[in-house]
Amino acid sequence: KDPYTHGHSARVAELSGRIGMRIGLDPETLRALHQGANLHDVGKISVPDHVLNKPGELTPEEWVSIEAHPVVGWELASRAPSLRHSLGAIRHHHERWDGTGYPDGRAGTDIPLAGRIVAVADVWDALTSDRAYRKAWPFDRAVSHVVAGAGVLFDPLCVDAFMDALKESGIVPEKVRPDLDALFAAAMDCHPVEERRQ
């Protein structure tokens, strides 16, 4: 749909694969994970460009449009039998470990593993990339957010594997202790919504 989304999806797929390898997934599961991660935002084809690229806060109505994309993507991908093992990543990458995510409000290990992995990779890439509504976060702040989200937003196993993947890449985080201020700021910063700011 646009150059940013294409690059984002490719980066999320690559990082998801590295997380999956650290967890010890078999080759077939890794292939399905990579496919699902690459298509995780395909449902955004249904979101109007002026909403996706809006530089300011989203209205509650616009946020409903954004929140629909995992289900739209799942419905599209469900039509292809070859993608049946990739559907968990597409539908569940916005679920949260504590059950506060969407679209189904699943929690913990009730969230498919692919969704839990892509959730970490997706947030990492979103925070460390420039968006229409904010500049990329500094590396240490983004790392602090992911670490603070373990056991709240993210599967702790996936966060550990993510940190190992960073270290394997030669990126050694200087700050890895949980930063609750960063966690709160990220919740407010990822597509801010008018009524959530009040």
PDB file of N, CA and C in Angstrom, residues 47-91:
ATOM      1  N   VAL A  47      -8.020   0.227   5.507  1.00  0.00           N
ATOM      2  CA  VAL A  47      -7.967   1.474   6.271  1.00  0.00           C
ATOM      3  C   VAL A  47      -7.656   2.624   5.310  1.00  0.00           C
ATOM      4  N   PRO A  48      -8.469   3.668   5.323  1.00  0.00           N
ATOM      5  CA  PRO A  48      -8.210   4.799   4.413  1.00  0.00           C
ATOM      6  C   PRO A  48      -6.819   5.401   4.634  1.00  0.00           C
ATOM      7  N   ASP A  49      -6.202   5.834   3.540  1.00  0.00           N
ATOM      8  CA  ASP A  49      -4.855   6.404   3.621  1.00  0.00           C
ATOM      9  C   ASP A  49      -4.798   7.593   4.572  1.00  0.00           C
ATOM     10  N   HIS A  50      -5.843   8.410   4.593  1.00  0.00           N
ATOM     11  CA  HIS A  50      -5.797   9.607   5.446  1.00  0.00           C
ATOM     12  C   HIS A  50      -5.806   9.239   6.930  1.00  0.00           C
ATOM     13  N   VAL A  51      -6.253   8.021   7.252  1.00  0.00           N
ATOM     14  CA  VAL A  51      -6.199   7.547   8.643  1.00  0.00           C
ATOM     15  C   VAL A  51      -4.821   6.961   8.919  1.00  0.00           C
ATOM     16  N   LEU A  52      -4.337   6.105   8.028  1.00  0.00           N
ATOM     17  CA  LEU A  52      -3.028   5.472   8.223  1.00  0.00           C
ATOM     18  C   LEU A  52      -1.907   6.498   8.330  1.00  0.00           C
ATOM     19  N   ASN A  53      -1.997   7.550   7.557  1.00  0.00           N
ATOM     20  CA  ASN A  53      -0.915   8.534   7.490  1.00  0.00           C
ATOM     21  C   ASN A  53      -1.239   9.829   8.222  1.00  0.00           C
ATOM     22  N   LYS A  54      -2.221   9.789   9.090  1.00  0.00           N
ATOM     23  CA  LYS A  54      -2.617  10.997   9.806  1.00  0.00           C
ATOM     24  C   LYS A  54      -1.511  11.444  10.756  1.00  0.00           C
ATOM     25  N   PRO A  55      -1.086  12.693  10.666  1.00  0.00           N
ATOM     26  CA  PRO A  55       0.006  13.154  11.523  1.00  0.00           C
ATOM     27  C   PRO A  55      -0.414  13.451  12.959  1.00  0.00           C
ATOM     28  N   GLY A  56      -1.712  13.605  13.215  1.00  0.00           N
ATOM     29  CA  GLY A  56      -2.180  13.927  14.561  1.00  0.00           C
ATOM     30  C   GLY A  56      -2.904  12.766  15.204  1.00  0.00           C
ATOM     31  N   GLU A  57      -3.624  13.081  16.261  1.00  0.00           N
ATOM     32  CA  GLU A  57      -4.355  12.059  17.008  1.00  0.00           C
ATOM     33  C   GLU A  57      -5.514  11.503  16.188  1.00  0.00           C
ATOM     34  N   LEU A  58      -5.776  10.222  16.397  1.00  0.00           N
ATOM     35  CA  LEU A  58      -6.918   9.591  15.751  1.00  0.00           C
ATOM     36  C   LEU A  58      -8.183   9.859  16.554  1.00  0.00           C
ATOM     37  N   THR A  59      -9.292  10.001  15.846  1.00  0.00           N
ATOM     38  CA  THR A  59     -10.582  10.077  16.529  1.00  0.00           C
ATOM     39  C   THR A  59     -10.971   8.666  16.950  1.00  0.00           C
ATOM     40  N   PRO A  60     -11.909   8.507  17.879  1.00  0.00           N
ATOM     41  CA  PRO A  60     -12.364   7.158  18.248  1.00  0.00           C
ATOM     42  C   PRO A  60     -12.859   6.367  17.037  1.00  0.00           C
ATOM     43  N   GLU A  61     -13.518   7.031  16.101  1.00  0.00           N
ATOM     44  CA  GLU A  61     -14.016   6.345  14.907  1.00  0.00           C
ATOM     45  C   GLU A  61     -12.856   5.857  14.034  1.00  0.00           C
ATOM     46  N   GLU A  62     -11.820   6.689  13.908  1.00  0.00           N
ATOM     47  CA  GLU A  62     -10.657   6.279  13.131  1.00  0.00           C
ATOM     48  C   GLU A  62      -9.928   5.123  13.800  1.00  0.00           C
ATOM     49  N   TRP A  63      -9.899   5.126  15.115  1.00  0.00           N
ATOM     50  CA  TRP A  63      -9.244   4.038  15.835  1.00  0.00           C
ATOM     51  C   TRP A  63      -9.965   2.714  15.609  1.00  0.00           C
ATOM     52  N   VAL A  64     -11.306   2.755  15.511  1.00  0.00           N
ATOM     53  CA  VAL A  64     -12.078   1.541  15.206  1.00  0.00           C
ATOM     54  C   VAL A  64     -11.628   0.968  13.861  1.00  0.00           C
ATOM     55  N   SER A  65     -11.384   1.832  12.893  1.00  0.00           N
ATOM     56  CA  SER A  65     -10.914   1.400  11.579  1.00  0.00           C
ATOM     57  C   SER A  65      -9.548   0.724  11.680  1.00  0.00           C
ATOM     58  N   ILE A  66      -8.661   1.296  12.464  1.00  0.00           N
ATOM     59  CA  ILE A  66      -7.335   0.701  12.669  1.00  0.00           C
ATOM     60  C   ILE A  66      -7.462  -0.657  13.356  1.00  0.00           C
ATOM     61  N   GLU A  67      -8.272  -0.732  14.398  1.00  0.00           N
ATOM     62  CA  GLU A  67      -8.393  -1.975  15.167  1.00  0.00           C
ATOM     63  C   GLU A  67      -9.018  -3.114  14.364  1.00  0.00           C
ATOM     64  N   ALA A  68      -9.676  -2.795  13.265  1.00  0.00           N
ATOM     65  CA  ALA A  68     -10.306  -3.836  12.445  1.00  0.00           C
ATOM     66  C   ALA A  68      -9.300  -4.571  11.562  1.00  0.00           C
ATOM     67  N   HIS A  69      -8.083  -4.028  11.395  1.00  0.00           N
ATOM     68  CA  HIS A  69      -7.203  -4.603  10.379  1.00  0.00           C
ATOM     69  C   HIS A  69      -6.757  -6.039  10.647  1.00  0.00           C
ATOM     70  N   PRO A  70      -6.575  -6.504  11.896  1.00  0.00           N
ATOM     71  CA  PRO A  70      -6.191  -7.909  12.054  1.00  0.00           C
ATOM     72  C   PRO A  70      -7.270  -8.881  11.564  1.00  0.00           C
ATOM     73  N   VAL A  71      -8.530  -8.544  11.808  1.00  0.00           N
ATOM     74  CA  VAL A  71      -9.618  -9.425  11.373  1.00  0.00           C
ATOM     75  C   VAL A  71      -9.774  -9.374   9.854  1.00  0.00           C
ATOM     76  N   VAL A  72      -9.682  -8.172   9.273  1.00  0.00           N
ATOM     77  CA  VAL A  72      -9.754  -8.052   7.812  1.00  0.00           C
ATOM     78  C   VAL A  72      -8.628  -8.854   7.167  1.00  0.00           C
ATOM     79  N   GLY A  73      -7.427  -8.733   7.698  1.00  0.00           N
ATOM     80  CA  GLY A  73      -6.294  -9.489   7.164  1.00  0.00           C
ATOM     81  C   GLY A  73      -6.493 -10.981   7.301  1.00  0.00           C
ATOM     82  N   TRP A  74      -6.991 -11.413   8.451  1.00  0.00           N
ATOM     83  CA  TRP A  74      -7.259 -12.834   8.686  1.00  0.00           C
ATOM     84  C   TRP A  74      -8.291 -13.355   7.695  1.00  0.00           C
ATOM     85  N   GLU A  75      -9.342 -12.564   7.452  1.00  0.00           N
ATOM     86  CA  GLU A  75     -10.375 -12.977   6.504  1.00  0.00           C
ATOM     87  C   GLU A  75      -9.806 -13.109   5.091  1.00  0.00           C
ATOM     88  N   LEU A  76      -8.965 -12.158   4.688  1.00  0.00           N
ATOM     89  CA  LEU A  76      -8.338 -12.231   3.365  1.00  0.00           C
ATOM     90  C   LEU A  76      -7.434 -13.459   3.253  1.00  0.00           C
ATOM     91  N   ALA A  77      -6.549 -13.642   4.241  1.00  0.00           N
ATOM     92  CA  ALA A  77      -5.585 -14.743   4.186  1.00  0.00           C
ATOM     93  C   ALA A  77      -6.259 -16.101   4.335  1.00  0.00           C
ATOM     94  N   SER A  78      -7.410 -16.150   5.002  1.00  0.00           N
ATOM     95  CA  SER A  78      -8.126 -17.413   5.198  1.00  0.00           C
ATOM     96  C   SER A  78      -8.578 -18.023   3.881  1.00  0.00           C
ATOM     97  N   ARG A  79      -8.642 -17.209   2.851  1.00  0.00           N
ATOM     98  CA  ARG A  79      -9.077 -17.703   1.539  1.00  0.00           C
ATOM     99  C   ARG A  79      -7.993 -18.525   0.845  1.00  0.00           C
ATOM    100  N   ALA A  80      -6.771 -18.435   1.319  1.00  0.00           N
ATOM    101  CA  ALA A  80      -5.654 -19.166   0.702  1.00  0.00           C
ATOM    102  C   ALA A  80      -5.279 -20.344   1.582  1.00  0.00           C
ATOM    103  N   PRO A  81      -5.584 -21.577   1.160  1.00  0.00           N
ATOM    104  CA  PRO A  81      -5.246 -22.746   1.992  1.00  0.00           C
ATOM    105  C   PRO A  81      -3.768 -22.807   2.371  1.00  0.00           C
ATOM    106  N   SER A  82      -2.897 -22.307   1.513  1.00  0.00           N
ATOM    107  CA  SER A  82      -1.457 -22.364   1.800  1.00  0.00           C
ATOM    108  C   SER A  82      -1.054 -21.485   2.977  1.00  0.00           C
ATOM    109  N   LEU A  83      -1.936 -20.582   3.400  1.00  0.00           N
ATOM    110  CA  LEU A  83      -1.617 -19.679   4.511  1.00  0.00           C
ATOM    111  C   LEU A  83      -2.272 -20.098   5.830  1.00  0.00           C
ATOM    112  N   ARG A  84      -2.892 -21.273   5.859  1.00  0.00           N
ATOM    113  CA  ARG A  84      -3.666 -21.638   7.061  1.00  0.00           C
ATOM    114  C   ARG A  84      -2.808 -21.683   8.327  1.00  0.00           C
ATOM    115  N   HIS A  85      -1.526 -22.004   8.186  1.00  0.00           N
ATOM    116  CA  HIS A  85      -0.664 -22.065   9.368  1.00  0.00           C
ATOM    117  C   HIS A  85      -0.070 -20.699   9.728  1.00  0.00           C
ATOM    118  N   SER A  86      -0.372 -19.691   8.920  1.00  0.00           N
ATOM    119  CA  SER A  86       0.144 -18.344   9.162  1.00  0.00           C
ATOM    120  C   SER A  86      -0.908 -17.413   9.743  1.00  0.00           C
ATOM    121  N   LEU A  87      -2.122 -17.906   9.913  1.00  0.00           N
ATOM    122  CA  LEU A  87      -3.232 -17.038  10.304  1.00  0.00           C
ATOM    123  C   LEU A  87      -3.095 -16.480  11.715  1.00  0.00           C
ATOM    124  N   GLY A  88      -2.467 -17.245  12.616  1.00  0.00           N
ATOM    125  CA  GLY A  88      -2.321 -16.775  13.997  1.00  0.00           C
ATOM    126  C   GLY A  88      -1.529 -15.483  14.095  1.00  0.00           C
ATOM    127  N   ALA A  89      -0.497 -15.354  13.270  1.00  0.00           N
ATOM    128  CA  ALA A  89       0.307 -14.127  13.278  1.00  0.00           C
ATOM    129  C   ALA A  89      -0.501 -12.945  12.769  1.00  0.00           C
ATOM    130  N   ILE A  90      -1.341 -13.199  11.788  1.00  0.00           N
ATOM    131  CA  ILE A  90      -2.100 -12.113  11.161  1.00  0.00           C
ATOM    132  C   ILE A  90      -3.211 -11.619  12.087  1.00  0.00           C
ATOM    133  N   ARG A  91      -3.959 -12.542  12.667  1.00  0.00           N
ATOM    134  CA  ARG A  91      -5.091 -12.138  13.503  1.00  0.00           C
ATOM    135  C   ARG A  91      -4.677 -11.678  14.893  1.00  0.00           C
TER     136      ARG A  91
END
